[in-house]
Tab-separated table of C-alpha atoms in Angstrom:
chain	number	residue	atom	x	y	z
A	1	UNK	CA	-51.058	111.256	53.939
A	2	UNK	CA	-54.043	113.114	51.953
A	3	UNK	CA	-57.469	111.593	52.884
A	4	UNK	CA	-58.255	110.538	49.176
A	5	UNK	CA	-54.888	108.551	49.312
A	6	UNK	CA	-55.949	107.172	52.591
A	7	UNK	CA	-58.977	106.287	51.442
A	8	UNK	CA	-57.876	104.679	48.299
A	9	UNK	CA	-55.325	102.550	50.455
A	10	UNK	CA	-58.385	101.257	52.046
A	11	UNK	CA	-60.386	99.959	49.485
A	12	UNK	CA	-57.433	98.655	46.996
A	13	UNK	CA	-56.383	96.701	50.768
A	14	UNK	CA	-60.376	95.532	50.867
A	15	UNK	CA	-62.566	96.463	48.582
A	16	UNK	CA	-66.811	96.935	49.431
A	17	UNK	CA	-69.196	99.225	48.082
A	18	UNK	CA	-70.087	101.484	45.382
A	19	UNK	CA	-66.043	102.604	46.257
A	20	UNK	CA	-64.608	99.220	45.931
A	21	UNK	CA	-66.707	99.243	41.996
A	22	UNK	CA	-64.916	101.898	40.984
A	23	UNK	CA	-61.358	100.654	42.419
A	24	UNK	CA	-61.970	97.104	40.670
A	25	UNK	CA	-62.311	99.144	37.684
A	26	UNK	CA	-59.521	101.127	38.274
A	27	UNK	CA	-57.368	97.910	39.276
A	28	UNK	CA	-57.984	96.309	36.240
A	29	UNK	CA	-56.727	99.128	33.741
A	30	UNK	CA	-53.735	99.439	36.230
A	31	UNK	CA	-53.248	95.782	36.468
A	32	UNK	CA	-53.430	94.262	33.097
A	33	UNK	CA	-49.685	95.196	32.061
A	34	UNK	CA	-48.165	93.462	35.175
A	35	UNK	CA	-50.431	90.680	35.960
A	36	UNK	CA	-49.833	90.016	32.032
A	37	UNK	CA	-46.206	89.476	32.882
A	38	UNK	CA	-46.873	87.680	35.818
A	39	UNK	CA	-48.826	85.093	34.250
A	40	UNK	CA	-46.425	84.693	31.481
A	41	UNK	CA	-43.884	84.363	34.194
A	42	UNK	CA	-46.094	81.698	35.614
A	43	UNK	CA	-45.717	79.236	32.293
A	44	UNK	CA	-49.142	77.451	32.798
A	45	UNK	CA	-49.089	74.131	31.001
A	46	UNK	CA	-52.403	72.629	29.448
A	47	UNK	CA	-54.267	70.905	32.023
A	48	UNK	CA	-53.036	72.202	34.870
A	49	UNK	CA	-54.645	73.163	37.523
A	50	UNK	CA	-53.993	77.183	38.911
A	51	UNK	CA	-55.158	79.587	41.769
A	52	UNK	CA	-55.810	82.994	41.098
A	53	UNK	CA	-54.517	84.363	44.672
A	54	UNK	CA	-56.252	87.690	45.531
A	55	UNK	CA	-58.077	87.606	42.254
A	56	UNK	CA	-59.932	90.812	42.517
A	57	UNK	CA	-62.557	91.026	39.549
A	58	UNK	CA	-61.450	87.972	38.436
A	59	UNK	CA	-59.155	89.464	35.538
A	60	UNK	CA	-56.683	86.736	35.151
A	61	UNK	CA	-59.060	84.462	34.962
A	62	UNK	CA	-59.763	84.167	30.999
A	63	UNK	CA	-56.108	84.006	30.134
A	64	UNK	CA	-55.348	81.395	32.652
A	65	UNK	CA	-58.621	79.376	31.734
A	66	UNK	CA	-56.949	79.936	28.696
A	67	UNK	CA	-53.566	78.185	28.719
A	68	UNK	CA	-54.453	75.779	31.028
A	69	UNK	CA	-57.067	74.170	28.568
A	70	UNK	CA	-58.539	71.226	30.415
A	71	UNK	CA	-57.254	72.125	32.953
A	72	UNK	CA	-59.536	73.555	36.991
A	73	UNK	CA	-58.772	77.931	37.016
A	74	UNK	CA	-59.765	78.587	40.868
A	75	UNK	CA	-60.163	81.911	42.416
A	76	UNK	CA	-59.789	83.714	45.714
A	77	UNK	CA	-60.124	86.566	47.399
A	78	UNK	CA	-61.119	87.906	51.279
A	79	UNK	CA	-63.240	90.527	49.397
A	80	UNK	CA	-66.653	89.491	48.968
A	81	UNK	CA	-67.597	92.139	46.837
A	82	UNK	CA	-64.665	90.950	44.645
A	83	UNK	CA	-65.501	87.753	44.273
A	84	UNK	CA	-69.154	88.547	43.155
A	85	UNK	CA	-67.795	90.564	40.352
A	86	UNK	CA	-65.406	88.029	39.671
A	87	UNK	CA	-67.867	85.051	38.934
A	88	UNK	CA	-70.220	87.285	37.104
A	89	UNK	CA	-67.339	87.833	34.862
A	90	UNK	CA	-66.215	84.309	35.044
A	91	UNK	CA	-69.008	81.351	35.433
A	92	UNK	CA	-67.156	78.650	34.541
A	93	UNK	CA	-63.996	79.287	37.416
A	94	UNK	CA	-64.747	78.471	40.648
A	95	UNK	CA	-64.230	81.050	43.776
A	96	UNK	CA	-63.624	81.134	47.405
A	97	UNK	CA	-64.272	84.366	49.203
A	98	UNK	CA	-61.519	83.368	52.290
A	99	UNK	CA	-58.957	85.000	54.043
A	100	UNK	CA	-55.252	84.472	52.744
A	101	UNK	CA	-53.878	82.749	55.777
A	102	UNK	CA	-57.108	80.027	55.572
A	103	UNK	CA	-57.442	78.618	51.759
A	104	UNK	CA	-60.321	76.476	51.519
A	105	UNK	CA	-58.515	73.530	49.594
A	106	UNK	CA	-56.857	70.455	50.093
A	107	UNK	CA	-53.343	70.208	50.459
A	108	UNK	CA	-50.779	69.976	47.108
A	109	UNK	CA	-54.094	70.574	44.650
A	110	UNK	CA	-52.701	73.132	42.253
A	111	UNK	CA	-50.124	73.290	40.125
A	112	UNK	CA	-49.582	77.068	39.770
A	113	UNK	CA	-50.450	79.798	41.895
A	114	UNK	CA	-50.792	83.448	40.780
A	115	UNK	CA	-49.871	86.192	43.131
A	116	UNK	CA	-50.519	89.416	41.328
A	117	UNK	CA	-50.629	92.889	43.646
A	118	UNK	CA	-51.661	90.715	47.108
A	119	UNK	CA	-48.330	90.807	48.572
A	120	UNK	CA	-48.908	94.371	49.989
A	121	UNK	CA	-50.964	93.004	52.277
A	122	UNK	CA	-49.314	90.030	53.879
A	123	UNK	CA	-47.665	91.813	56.693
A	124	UNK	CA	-46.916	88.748	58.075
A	125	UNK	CA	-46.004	86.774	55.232
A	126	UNK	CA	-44.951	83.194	56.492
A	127	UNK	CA	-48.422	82.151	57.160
A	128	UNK	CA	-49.496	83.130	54.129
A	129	UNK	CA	-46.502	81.470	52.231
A	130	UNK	CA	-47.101	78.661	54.193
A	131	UNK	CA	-50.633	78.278	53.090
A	132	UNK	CA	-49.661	78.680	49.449
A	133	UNK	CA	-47.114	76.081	49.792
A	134	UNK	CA	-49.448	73.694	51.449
A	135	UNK	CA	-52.046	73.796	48.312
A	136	UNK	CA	-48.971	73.701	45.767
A	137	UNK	CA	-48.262	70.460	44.273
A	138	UNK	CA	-44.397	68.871	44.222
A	139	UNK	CA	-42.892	70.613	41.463
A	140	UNK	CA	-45.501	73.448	40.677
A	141	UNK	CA	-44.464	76.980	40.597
A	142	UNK	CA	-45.771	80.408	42.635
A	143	UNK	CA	-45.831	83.715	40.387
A	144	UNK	CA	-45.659	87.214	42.528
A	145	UNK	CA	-46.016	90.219	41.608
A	146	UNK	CA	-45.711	93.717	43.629
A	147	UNK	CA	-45.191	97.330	42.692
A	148	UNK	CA	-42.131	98.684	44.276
A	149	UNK	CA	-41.859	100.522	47.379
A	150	UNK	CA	-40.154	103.266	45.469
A	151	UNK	CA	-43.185	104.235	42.899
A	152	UNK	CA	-46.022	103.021	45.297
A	153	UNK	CA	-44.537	105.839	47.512
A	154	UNK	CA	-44.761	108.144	44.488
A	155	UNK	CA	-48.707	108.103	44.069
A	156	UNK	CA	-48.917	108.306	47.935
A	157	UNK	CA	-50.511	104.953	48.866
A	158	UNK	CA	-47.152	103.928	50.402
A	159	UNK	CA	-47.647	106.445	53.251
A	160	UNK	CA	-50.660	103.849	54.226
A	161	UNK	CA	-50.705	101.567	56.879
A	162	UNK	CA	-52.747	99.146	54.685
A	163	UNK	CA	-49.777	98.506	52.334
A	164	UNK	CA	-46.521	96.903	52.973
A	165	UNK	CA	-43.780	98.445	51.115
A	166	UNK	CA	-41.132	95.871	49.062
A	167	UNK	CA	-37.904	96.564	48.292
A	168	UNK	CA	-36.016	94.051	45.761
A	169	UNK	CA	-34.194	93.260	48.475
A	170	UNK	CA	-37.452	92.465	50.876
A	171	UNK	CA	-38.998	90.616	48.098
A	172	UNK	CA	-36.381	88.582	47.495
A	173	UNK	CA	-36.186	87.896	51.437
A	174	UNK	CA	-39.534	86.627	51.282
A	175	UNK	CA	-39.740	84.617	48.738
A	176	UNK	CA	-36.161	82.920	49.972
A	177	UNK	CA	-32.846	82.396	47.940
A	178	UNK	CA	-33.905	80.661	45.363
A	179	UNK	CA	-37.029	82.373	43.949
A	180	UNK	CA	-36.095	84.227	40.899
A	181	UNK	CA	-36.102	87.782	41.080
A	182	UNK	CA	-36.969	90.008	37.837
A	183	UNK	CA	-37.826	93.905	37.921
A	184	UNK	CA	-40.448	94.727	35.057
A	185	UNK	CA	-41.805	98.020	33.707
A	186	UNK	CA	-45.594	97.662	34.634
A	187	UNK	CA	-46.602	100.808	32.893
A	188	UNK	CA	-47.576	104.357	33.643
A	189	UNK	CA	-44.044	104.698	34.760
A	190	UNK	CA	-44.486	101.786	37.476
A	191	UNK	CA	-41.545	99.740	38.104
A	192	UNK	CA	-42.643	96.300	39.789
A	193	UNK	CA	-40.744	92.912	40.445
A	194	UNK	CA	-41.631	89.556	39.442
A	195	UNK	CA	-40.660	86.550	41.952
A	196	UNK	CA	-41.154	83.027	40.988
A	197	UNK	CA	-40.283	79.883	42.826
A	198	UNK	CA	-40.687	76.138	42.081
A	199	UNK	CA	-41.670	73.811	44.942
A	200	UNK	CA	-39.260	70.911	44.858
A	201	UNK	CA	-41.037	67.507	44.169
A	202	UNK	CA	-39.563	66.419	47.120
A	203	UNK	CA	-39.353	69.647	49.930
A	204	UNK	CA	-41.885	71.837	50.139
A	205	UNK	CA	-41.299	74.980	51.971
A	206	UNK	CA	-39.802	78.328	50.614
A	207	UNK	CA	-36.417	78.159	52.522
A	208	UNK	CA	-35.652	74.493	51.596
């Protein structure tokens, strides 16, 4: 792997510094197709509440704020640098600089979670899943989206330790049998997936 790509890898998995500035910026011409499609996928309803999950700059933010109306927008990211962009950009959400195993929130408080280009970095994914189901409410749904292993390898990042590489087929295994599964075109000549699933209003876990 080339040391820019390395390097890269590094700051998209963590972001700090003068480095991490310029990769937010870079993230959020990238991002906007996908994350656009994820949030669609996501059907927020006025006045609910919704988690921006590895929020980055905080670019989401506006259009969920947006369609949820009334409704609490809440951020998060284990990037502090991040999350001060993010509520510069966006006073009126609220933010939690946290890691993604340890969400700051009390249990079944949100009724959507976005997921947009975080999944790369759950390498161990139940925790994280479990954390996200804990803070989803009966009935609310979880929105994820990830590049595929396939193109990520073409820019060179998916020679990096940093980033997990997803298949359909390890997405889908994931997110469990019945999380809905739909590849997207996410620009630039990017293919990415879209997996949602609904937490019943009676079980709560991924597999159930």
């Amino acid at each position: 792997m080339n040391p820019l790509a390395a390097t890269l890898a590094r700051q998209l998995e963590n972001p700090s510094g003068v480095g991490g500035r310029l990769v937010g910026h870079a993230m959020r011409v990238a991002n906007r197709r996908p994350t656009r499609l994820a949030i669609a996928a996501l059907d927020v309803r006025r006045g609910d509440s919704v988690l921006d999950f590895g929020c980055g700059t905080g670019d989401a933010i506006l259009a969920l704020t947006t369609a949820a109306g009334a409704g609490r927008v809440y951020g998060l990211d284990h990037s502090q640098d991040m999350i001060d962009t993010a509520r510069r950009r966006n006073p009126g959400a609220v933010f939690y600089h946290a890691p993604f195993t340890d969400i700051p929130m009390p249990d079944e408080c949100v009724d959507r979670i976005l997921a947009s280009n975080v999944a790369y970095f759950w390498h161990d994914d139940r925790p994280v899943l479990a954390e996200l189901m804990r803070v989803l409410r009966p009935g609310g749904r979880l929105a994820v989206y990830a590049t595929t292993a396939e193109s990520l390898r073409r820019t060179g990042i998916g020679c990096s330790s940093t980033h997990r590489l997803l298949t359909v087929e390890d997405f889908r295994s994931m997110l469990g049998p019945t999380a809905e599964i739909t590849t997207v075109k996410a620009g630039f000549g990017v293919a990415g997936m879209i997996g949602t699933f609904d937490k019943s209003p009676q079980k709560g876990t991924l597999a159930e």
